[in-house]
Coordinates of C-alpha atoms in Angstrom, one line a residue:
X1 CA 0.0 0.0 0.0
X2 CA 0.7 3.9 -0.7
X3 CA 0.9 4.5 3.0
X4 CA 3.8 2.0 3.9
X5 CA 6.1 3.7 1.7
X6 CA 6.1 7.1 4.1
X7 CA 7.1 7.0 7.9
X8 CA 4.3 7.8 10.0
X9 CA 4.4 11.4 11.7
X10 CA 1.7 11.5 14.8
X11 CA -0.3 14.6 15.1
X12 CA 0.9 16.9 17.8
X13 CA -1.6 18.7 20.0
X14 CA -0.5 21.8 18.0
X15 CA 2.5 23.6 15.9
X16 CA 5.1 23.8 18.5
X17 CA 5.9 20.4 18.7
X18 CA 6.0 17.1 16.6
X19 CA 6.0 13.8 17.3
X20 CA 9.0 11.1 15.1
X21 CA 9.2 7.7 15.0
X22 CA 12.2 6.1 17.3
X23 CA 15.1 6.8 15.7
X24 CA 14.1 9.5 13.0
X25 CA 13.2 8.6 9.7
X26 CA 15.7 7.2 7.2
X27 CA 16.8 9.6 4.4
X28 CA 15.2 8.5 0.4
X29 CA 16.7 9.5 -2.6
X30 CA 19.3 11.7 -0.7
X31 CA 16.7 13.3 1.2
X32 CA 18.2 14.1 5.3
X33 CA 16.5 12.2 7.9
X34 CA 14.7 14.0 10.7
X35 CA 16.4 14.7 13.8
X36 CA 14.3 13.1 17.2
X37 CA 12.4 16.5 18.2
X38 CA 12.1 18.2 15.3
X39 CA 10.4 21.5 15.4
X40 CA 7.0 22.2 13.9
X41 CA 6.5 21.0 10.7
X42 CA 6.9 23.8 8.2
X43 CA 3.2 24.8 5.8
X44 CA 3.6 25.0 2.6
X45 CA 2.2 27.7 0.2
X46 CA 2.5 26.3 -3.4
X47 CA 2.1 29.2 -6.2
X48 CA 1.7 28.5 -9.7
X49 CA 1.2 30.1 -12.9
X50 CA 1.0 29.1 -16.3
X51 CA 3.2 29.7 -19.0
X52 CA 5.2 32.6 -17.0
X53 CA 8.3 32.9 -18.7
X54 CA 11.3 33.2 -17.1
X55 CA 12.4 36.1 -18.9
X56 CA 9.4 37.9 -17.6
X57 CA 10.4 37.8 -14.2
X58 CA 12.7 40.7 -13.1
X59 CA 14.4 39.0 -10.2
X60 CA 15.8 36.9 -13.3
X61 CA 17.1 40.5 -14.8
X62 CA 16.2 40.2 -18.6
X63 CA 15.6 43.6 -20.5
X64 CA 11.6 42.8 -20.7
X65 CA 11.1 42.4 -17.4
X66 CA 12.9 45.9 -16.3
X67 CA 10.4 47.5 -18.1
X68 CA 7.8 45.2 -16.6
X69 CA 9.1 44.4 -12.6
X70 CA 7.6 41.7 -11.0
X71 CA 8.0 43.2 -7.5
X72 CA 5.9 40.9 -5.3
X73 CA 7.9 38.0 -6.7
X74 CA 10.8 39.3 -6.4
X75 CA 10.1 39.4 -2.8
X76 CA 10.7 35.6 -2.5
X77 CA 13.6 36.0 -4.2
X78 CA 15.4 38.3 -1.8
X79 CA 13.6 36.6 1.3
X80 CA 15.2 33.1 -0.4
X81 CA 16.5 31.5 -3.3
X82 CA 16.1 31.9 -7.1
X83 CA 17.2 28.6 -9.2
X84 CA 19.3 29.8 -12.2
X85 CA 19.2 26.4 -13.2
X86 CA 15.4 25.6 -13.2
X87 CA 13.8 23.2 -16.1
X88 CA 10.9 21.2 -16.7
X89 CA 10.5 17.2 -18.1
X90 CA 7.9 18.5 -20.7
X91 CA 7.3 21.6 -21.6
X92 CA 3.6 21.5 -21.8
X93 CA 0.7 22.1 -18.9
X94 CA -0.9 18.6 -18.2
X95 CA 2.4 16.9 -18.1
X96 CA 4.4 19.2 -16.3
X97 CA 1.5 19.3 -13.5
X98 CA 1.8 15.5 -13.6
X99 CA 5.6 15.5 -12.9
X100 CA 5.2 17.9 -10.3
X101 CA 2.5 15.8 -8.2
X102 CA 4.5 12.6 -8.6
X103 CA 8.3 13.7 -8.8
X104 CA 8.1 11.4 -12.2
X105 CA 8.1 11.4 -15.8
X106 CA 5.3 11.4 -17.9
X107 CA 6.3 7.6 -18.8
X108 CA 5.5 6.9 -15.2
X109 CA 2.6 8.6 -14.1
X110 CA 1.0 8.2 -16.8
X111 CA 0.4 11.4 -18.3
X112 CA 2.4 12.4 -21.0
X113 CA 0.3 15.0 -23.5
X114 CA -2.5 17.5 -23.2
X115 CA -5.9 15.1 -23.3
X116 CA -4.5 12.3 -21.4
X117 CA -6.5 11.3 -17.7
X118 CA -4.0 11.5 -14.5
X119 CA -5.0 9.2 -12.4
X120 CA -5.8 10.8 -8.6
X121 CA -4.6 7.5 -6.8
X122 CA -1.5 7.0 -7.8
X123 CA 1.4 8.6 -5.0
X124 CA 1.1 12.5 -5.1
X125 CA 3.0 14.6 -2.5
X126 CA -0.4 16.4 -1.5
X127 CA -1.4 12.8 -0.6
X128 CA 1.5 11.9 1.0
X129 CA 1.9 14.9 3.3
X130 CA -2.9 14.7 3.8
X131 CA -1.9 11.3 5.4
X132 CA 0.9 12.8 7.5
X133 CA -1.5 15.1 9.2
X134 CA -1.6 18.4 6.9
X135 CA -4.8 19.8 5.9
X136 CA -4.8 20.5 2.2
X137 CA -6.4 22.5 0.1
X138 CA -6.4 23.6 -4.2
X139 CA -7.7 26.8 -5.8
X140 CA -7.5 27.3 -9.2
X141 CA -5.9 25.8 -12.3
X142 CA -6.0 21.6 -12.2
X143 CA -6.4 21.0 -15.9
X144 CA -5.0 17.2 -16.0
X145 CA -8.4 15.7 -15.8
X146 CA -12.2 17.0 -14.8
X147 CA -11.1 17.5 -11.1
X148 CA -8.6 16.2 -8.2
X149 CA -11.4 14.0 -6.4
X150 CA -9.5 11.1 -5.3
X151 CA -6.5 13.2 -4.2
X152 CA -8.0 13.6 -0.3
X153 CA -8.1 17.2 -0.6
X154 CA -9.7 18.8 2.4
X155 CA -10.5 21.7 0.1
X156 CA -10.6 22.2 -3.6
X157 CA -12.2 24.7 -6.1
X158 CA -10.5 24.4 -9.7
X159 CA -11.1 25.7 -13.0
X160 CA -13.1 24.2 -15.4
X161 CA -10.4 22.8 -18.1
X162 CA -8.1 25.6 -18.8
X163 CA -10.6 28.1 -17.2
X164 CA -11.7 31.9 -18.4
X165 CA -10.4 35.4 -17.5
X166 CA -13.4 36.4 -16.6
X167 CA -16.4 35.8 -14.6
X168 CA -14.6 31.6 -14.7
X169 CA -16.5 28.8 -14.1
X170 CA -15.0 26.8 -11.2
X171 CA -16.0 22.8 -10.1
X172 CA -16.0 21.8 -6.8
X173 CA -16.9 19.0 -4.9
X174 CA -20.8 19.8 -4.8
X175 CA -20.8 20.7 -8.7
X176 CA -20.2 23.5 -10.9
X177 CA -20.6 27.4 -10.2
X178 CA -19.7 30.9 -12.2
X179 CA -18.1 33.3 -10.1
X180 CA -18.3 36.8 -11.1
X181 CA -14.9 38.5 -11.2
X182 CA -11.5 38.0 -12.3
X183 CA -9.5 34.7 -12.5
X184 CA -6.4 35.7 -10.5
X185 CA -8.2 37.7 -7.8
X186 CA -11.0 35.3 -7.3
X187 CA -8.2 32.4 -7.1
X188 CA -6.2 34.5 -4.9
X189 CA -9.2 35.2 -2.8
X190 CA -10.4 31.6 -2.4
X191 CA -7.0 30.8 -1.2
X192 CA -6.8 33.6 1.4
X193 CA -10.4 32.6 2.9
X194 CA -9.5 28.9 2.8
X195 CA -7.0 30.3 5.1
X196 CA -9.3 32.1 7.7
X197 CA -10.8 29.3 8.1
X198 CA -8.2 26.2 8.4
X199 CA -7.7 24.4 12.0
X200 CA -5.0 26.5 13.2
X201 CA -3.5 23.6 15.1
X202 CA -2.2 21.8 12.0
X203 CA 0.3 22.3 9.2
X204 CA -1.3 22.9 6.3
X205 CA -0.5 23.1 2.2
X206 CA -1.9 25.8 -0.2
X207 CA -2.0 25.0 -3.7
X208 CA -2.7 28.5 -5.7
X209 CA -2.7 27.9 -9.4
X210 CA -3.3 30.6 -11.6
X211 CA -4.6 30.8 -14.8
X212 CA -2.5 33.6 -15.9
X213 CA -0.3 34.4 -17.8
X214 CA -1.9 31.4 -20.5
X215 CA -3.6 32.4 -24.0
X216 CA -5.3 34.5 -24.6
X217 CA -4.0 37.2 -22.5
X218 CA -6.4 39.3 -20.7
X219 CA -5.5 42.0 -18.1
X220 CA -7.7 42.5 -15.1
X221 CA -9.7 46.0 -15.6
X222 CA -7.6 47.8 -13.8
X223 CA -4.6 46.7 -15.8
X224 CA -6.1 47.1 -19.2
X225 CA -4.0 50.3 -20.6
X226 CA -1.0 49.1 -18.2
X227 CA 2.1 49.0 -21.0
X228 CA 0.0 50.2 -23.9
X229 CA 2.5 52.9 -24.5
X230 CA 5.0 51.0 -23.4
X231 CA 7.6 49.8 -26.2
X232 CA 9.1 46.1 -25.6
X233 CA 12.7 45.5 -26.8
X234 CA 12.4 42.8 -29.7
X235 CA 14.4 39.9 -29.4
X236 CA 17.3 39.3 -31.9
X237 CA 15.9 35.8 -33.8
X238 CA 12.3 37.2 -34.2
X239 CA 13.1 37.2 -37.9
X240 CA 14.3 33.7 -37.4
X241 CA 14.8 31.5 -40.6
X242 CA 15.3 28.2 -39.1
X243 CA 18.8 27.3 -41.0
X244 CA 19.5 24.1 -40.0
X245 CA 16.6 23.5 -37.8
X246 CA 13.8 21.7 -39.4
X247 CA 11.7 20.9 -36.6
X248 CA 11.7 24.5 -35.6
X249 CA 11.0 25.7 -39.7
X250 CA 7.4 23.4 -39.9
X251 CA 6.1 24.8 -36.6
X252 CA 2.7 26.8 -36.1
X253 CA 3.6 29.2 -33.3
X254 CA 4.5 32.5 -34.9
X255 CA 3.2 35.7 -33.5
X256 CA 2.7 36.9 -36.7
X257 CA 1.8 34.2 -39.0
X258 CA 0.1 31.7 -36.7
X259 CA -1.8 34.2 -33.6
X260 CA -5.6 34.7 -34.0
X261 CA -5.9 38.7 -34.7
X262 CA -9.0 38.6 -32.8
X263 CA -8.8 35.9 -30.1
X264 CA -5.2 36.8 -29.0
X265 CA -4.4 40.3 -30.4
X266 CA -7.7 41.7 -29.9
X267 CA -7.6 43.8 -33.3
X268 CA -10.6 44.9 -34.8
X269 CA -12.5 45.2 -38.4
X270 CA -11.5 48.5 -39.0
X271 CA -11.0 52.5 -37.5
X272 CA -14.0 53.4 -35.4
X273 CA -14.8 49.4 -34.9
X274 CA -14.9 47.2 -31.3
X275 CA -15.9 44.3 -33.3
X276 CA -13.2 41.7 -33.1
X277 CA -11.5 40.2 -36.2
X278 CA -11.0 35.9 -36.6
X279 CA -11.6 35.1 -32.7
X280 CA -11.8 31.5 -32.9
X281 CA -13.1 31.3 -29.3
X282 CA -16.0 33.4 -28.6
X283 CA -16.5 32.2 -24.9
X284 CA -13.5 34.1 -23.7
X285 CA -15.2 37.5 -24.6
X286 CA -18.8 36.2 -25.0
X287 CA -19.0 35.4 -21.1
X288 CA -17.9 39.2 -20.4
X289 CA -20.9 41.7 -18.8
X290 CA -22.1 44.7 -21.3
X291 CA -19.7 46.4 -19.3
X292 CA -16.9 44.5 -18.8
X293 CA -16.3 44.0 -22.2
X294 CA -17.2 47.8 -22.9
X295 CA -14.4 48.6 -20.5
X296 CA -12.0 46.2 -22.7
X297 CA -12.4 47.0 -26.0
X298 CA -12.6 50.8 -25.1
X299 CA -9.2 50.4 -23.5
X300 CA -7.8 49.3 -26.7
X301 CA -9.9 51.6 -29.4
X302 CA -7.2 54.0 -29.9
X303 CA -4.5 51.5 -30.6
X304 CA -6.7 49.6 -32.5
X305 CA -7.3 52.7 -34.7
X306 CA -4.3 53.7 -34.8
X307 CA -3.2 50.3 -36.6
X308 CA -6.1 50.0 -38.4
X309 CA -5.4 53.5 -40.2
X310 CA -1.8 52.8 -41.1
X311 CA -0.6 51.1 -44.0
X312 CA 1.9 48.6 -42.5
X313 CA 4.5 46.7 -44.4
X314 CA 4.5 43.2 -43.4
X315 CA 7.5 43.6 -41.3
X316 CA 5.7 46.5 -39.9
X317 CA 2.8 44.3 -38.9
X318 CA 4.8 41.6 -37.7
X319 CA 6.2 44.0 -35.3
X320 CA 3.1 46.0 -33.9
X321 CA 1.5 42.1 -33.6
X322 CA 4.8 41.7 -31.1
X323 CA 4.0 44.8 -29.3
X324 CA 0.3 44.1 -28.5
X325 CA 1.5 40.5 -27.4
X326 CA 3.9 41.9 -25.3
X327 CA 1.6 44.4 -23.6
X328 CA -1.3 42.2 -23.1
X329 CA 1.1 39.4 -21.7
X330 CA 2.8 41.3 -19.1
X331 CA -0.2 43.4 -18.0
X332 CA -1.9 40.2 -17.1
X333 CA 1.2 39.0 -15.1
X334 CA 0.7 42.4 -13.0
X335 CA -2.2 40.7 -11.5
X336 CA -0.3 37.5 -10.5
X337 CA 2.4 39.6 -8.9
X338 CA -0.3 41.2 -7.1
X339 CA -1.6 37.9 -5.8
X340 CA 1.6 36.9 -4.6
X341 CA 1.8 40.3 -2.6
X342 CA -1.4 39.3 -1.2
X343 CA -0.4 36.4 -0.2
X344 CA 3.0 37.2 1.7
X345 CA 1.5 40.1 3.4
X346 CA -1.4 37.4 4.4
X347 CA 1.6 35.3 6.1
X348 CA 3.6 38.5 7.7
X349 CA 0.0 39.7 9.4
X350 CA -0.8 36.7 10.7
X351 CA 2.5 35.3 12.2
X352 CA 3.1 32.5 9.7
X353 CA 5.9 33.8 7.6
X354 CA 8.4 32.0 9.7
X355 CA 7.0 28.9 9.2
X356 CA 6.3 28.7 5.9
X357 CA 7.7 27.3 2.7
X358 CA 6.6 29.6 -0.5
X359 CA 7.4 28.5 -3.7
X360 CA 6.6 30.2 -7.2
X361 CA 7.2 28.3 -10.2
X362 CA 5.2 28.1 -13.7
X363 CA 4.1 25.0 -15.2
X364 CA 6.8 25.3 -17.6
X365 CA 8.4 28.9 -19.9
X366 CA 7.3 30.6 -22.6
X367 CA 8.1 32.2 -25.8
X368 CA 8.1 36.3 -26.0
X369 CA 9.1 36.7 -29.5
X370 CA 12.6 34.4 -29.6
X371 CA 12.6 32.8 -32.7
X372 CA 9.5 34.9 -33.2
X373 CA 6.9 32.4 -31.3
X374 CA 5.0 32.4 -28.8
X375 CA 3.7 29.0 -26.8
X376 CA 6.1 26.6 -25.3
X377 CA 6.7 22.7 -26.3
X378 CA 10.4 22.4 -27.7
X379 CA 13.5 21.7 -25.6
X380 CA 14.8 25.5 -26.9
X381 CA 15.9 27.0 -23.5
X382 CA 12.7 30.3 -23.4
X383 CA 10.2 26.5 -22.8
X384 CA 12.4 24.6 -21.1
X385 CA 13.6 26.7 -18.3
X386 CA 11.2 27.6 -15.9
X387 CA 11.3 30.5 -12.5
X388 CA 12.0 28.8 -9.5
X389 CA 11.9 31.1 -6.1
X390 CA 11.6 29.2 -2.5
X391 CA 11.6 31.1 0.8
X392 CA 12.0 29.4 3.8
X393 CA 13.0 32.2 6.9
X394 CA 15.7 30.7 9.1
X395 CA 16.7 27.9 6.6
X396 CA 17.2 29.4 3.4
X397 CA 19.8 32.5 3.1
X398 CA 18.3 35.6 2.2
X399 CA 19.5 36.5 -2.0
X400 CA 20.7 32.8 -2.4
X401 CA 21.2 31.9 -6.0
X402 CA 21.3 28.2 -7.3
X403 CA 23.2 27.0 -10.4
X404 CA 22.9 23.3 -10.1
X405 CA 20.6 21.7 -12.9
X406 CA 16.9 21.2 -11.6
X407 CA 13.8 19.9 -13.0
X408 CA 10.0 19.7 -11.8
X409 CA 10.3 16.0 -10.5
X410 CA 12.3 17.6 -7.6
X411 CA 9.2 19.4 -6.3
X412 CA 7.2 16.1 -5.0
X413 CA 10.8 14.7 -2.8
X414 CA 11.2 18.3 -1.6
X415 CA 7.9 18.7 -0.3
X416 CA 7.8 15.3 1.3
X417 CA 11.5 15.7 2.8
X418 CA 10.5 19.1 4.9
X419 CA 7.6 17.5 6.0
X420 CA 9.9 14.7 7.5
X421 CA 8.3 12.0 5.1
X422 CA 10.9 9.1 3.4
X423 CA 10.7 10.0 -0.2
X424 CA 10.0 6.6 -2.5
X425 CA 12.2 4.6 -4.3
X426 CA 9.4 5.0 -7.3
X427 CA 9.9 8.8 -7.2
X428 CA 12.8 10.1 -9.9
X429 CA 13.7 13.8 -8.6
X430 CA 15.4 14.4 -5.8
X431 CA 15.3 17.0 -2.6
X432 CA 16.0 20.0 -3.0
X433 CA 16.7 20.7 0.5
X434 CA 20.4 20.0 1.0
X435 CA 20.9 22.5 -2.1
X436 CA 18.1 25.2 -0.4
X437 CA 20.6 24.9 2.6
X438 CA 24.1 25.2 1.0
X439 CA 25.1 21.6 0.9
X440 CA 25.2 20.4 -2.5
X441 CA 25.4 16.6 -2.6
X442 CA 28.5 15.4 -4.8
X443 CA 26.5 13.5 -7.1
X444 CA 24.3 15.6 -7.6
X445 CA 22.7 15.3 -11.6
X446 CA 25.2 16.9 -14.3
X447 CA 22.3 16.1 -16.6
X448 CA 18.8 16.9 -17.5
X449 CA 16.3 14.3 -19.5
X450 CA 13.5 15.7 -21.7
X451 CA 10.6 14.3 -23.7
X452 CA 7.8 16.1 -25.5
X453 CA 5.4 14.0 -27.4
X454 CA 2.4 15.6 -28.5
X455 CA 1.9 15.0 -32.1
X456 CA -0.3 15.8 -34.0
X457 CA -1.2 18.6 -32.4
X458 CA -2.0 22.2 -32.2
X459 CA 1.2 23.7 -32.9
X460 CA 2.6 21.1 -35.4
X461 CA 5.4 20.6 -32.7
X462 CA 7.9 17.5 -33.8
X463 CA 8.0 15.2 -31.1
X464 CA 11.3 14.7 -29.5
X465 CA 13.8 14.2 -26.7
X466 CA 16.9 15.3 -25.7
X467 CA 19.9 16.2 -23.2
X468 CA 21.5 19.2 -21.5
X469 CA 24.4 19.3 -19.5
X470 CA 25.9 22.8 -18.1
X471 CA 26.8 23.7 -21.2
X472 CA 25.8 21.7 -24.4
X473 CA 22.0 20.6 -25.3
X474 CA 21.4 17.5 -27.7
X475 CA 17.8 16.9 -29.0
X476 CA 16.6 14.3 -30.9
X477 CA 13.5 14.5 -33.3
X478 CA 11.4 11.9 -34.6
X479 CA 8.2 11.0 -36.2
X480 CA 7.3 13.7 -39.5
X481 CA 11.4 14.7 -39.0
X482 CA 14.0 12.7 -38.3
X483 CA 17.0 14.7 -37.2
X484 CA 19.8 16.2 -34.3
X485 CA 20.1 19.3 -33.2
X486 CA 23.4 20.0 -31.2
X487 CA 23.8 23.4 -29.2
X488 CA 26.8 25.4 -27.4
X489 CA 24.7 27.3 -24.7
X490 CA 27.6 29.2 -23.1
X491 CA 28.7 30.6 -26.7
X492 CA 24.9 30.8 -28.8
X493 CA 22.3 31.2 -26.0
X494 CA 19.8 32.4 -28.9
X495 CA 20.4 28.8 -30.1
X496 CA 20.6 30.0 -33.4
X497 CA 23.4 27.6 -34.8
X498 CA 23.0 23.5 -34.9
X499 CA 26.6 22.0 -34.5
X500 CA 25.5 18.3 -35.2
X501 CA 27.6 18.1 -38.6
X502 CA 30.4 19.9 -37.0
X503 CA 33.5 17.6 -37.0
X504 CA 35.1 19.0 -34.3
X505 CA 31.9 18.3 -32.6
X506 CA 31.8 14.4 -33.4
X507 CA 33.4 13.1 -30.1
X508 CA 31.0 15.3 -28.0
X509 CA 28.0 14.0 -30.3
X510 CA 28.9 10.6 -29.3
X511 CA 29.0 11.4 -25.8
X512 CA 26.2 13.2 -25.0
X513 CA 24.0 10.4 -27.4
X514 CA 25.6 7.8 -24.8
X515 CA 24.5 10.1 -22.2
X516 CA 20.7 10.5 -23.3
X517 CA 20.6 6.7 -23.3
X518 CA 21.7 6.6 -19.9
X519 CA 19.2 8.7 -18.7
X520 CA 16.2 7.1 -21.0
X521 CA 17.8 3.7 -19.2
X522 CA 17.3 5.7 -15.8
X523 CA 14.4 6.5 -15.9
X524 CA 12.4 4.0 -17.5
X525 CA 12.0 5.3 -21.2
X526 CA 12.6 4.0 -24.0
X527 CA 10.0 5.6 -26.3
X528 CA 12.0 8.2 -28.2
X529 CA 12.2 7.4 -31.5

């Protein structure tokens, strides 16, 4: 049974104390045992967005984001630590919520593409640390099946599949209801009164998961004109021409080409117009009040007009399309910084800063023009790489940065180790603790495993896997392509230039192709391809 494979904790009579079993708990997958006596057991506050990229964050320093700060967040990242190192096992939402429950790949749990059912019985941390005495609870964004019944939530209220902007329909344990609103303060609010209302006398997990920043990009009200005249530095590749990439040439994710004008870009007919051009999903916009959507479109009239009455080269186009993507996707971030601003001054008012874990993380990155996409999927570094930032007061420095390579499957052991559980054998990531604390194990990974499989799909996205050490990347298509991409990340971070038929390359090729089989050996997959 699940339950054998974790040490029992006994339920203290409140916080200040906590009972072990004789002898402390032996120490899984590198994990530290707990010492006889431990002190309370630390909450843990578990925020998520989707499809924040990294490079969107401004405690990560890019040029977007220091015309678009994340302050809130950043917060966490002075209070703790930010992972420089931080990537995900699929870079797509279902799966890379999967990996995260179970601290396994998506050929283990069982979910490896957008579509597929995760299965609630299977080993998840929040079940793991539910039967060790926390009360636990789930707002928002679930999206890896209809709901999380099975999962022994004492609360939940998620989305309904990807969820709605505004006034979102949410399903919860007693059926389906419309709240009136917007997504990220109504998440953010559900979380807070789940709060005022938990048994004070026991540790407790919050899983906030936010809708934002995911397509199709719509700003709360009063963020609606936030960086409208606000000019966004374009990215170097946004004229991309895929040389020696072919994966990357037959994609659908251009911001120019492949972005619905009226769904994503919210461009109208014509000068004078609020009615929407191609919007391929109605419901987004159709589910707004008179005045909500009002409010919206007249936001946007005069840039709207302002497009509509120039004649625009195509490059011109190309590049007002990045500039509306840009200012629609970080103005709806604004609200998620909020919410994590809520959230920490929620924990500083009421004495529970101290004792709490916070962690921020997206479900995986995203593109903001590089290569001149937008979406996520491919083992290119903008999707792969994901924010990390983890406060813990008293056990993680203050402004600590990580460099060592870590992946999403590390988020299950980490949760489990804190809460003094033994991490299983079954579960592939490891603790992050000893790193969190300044003790990096000596064999720690000097690799990273990746495998994307959707196909076909929405993006016409090649399936693939692949392998990245500190320095180098090797991928591996298959399926409608057949080829290898080889990158140098220290010297071509744009990943611009494939070195696969580079002879002075050929010993390294052979290498890091030994190494990917390693890791496929490792961790059970041998699908790819």
């Amino acid at each position: 049974m699940f339950l054998k494979r974790f040490t029992t904790i006994l339920m203290a009579s409140s916080l200040a104390a906590c009972a072990t079993t004789p002898g402390g708990l032996p120490a899984g997958n590198g994990s530290a045992p707990m010492p006889v006596a431990q002190a309370r057991r630390p909450n843990i506050l578990f925020i998520m967005s989707d499809d924040h990229a990294l490079q969107a964050l401004s405690a990560y320093g890019s040029p977007i984001s220091r015309l678009a700060p994340t302050p809130n967040l950043d917060r966490i990242a002075h209070n703790g630590a930010l992972f420089e190192n931080s990537f995900v096992t699929n870079s797509l939402c279902g799966p890379s919520r999967a990996a995260m429950l179970t601290g396994k790949f998506g050929n283990k749990n069982g979910f490896n593409q957008n579509g597929d059912q995760f299965d609630n019985y299977q080993p998840t941390w929040p079940r793991a640390l539910k039967d060790a005495g926390y009360q636990t609870a789930i707002v928002g964004k679930w999206h890896i099946g209809h709901d999380p019944k099975g999962m022994k939530f004492d609360y939940w209220k998620v989305l309904r599949d990807q969820g709605e902007y505004y006034n979102p329909d949410f399903i919860t344990p007693d059926g389906e209801v419309r709240e009136h609103g917007y997504a990220t303060d109504l998440i953010t609010d559900m979380g807070i009164d789940w709060l005022d209302h938990r048994d004070p006398d026991k540790p407790f997990v919050l899983m906030v998961h936010h809708k934002a920043p995911h397509r199709n990009w719509m700003p709360a009200p009063r963020h609606l004109t936030k960086y409208l005249n606000t000019k966004f530095p374009v990215p170097d590749n946004f004229f991309d021409d895929y040389e020696g990439r072919d994966a990357a040439a037959i994609q659908a994710m251009n911001v120019h080409r492949n972005m619905y004008e009226g769904h994503d870009l919210k461009m109208t007919t014509g000068v004078g117009s609020s009615k929407l051009r191609y919007n391929r999903w109605p419901g987004a916009f159709d589910r707004m009040t008179p005045d909500q959507r009002k409010a919206f479109m007249d936001a946007l009239q005069q840039s709207n007009d302002a497009m509509n009455a120039k004649e625009m080269t195509q490059r011109e186009m190309a590049l007002w399309k990045y500039q509306r993507y840009l200012q629609q996707y970080l103005a709806t971030i604004v609200s998620v910084d909020e919410s994590v601003g809520r959230l920490l001054d929620y924990l500083d008012t009421h004495g529970l800063t101290d004792n709490t874990i916070v962690v921020y993380t997206s479900d995986q990155g995203f593109y903001l023009g590089e290569h001149g996409w937008f979406d996520k999927r491919f083992m290119y570094e903008e999707s792969f790489r994901t924010p990390l930032l983890i406060q813990y007061p008293g056990h993680i420095k203050p402004g600590t940065k990580i460099d060592s390579l870590v992946q999403n499957i590390d988020y299950a052991p980490t949760f489990m180790d804190y809460a003094g559980l033994q991490v299983p054998d079954a579960v592939q990531g490891r603790s992050l603790r000893p790193l969190l604390e300044g003790k990096k194990p000596a064999d720690w990974r000097k690799s990273l495993y990746y495998h994307y499989y959707e196909y076909p799909a929405f993006h016409r996205v090649t399936p693939h896997c692949g392998v990245r050490d500190q320095r180098y990347k090797l991928i591996h298509f298959y399926g409608p392509i057949e080829s290898w991409e080889l990158f140098d990340e220290q010297s071509d971070r744009e990943e611009m230039h494939n070195l696969i038929d580079d002879p002075a390359q050929v010993t390294r090729v052979v290498a890091m192709k030994r190494e990917l089989l390693r890791l496929q050996a490792k961790y059970g997959d041998q699908s790819c391809g």
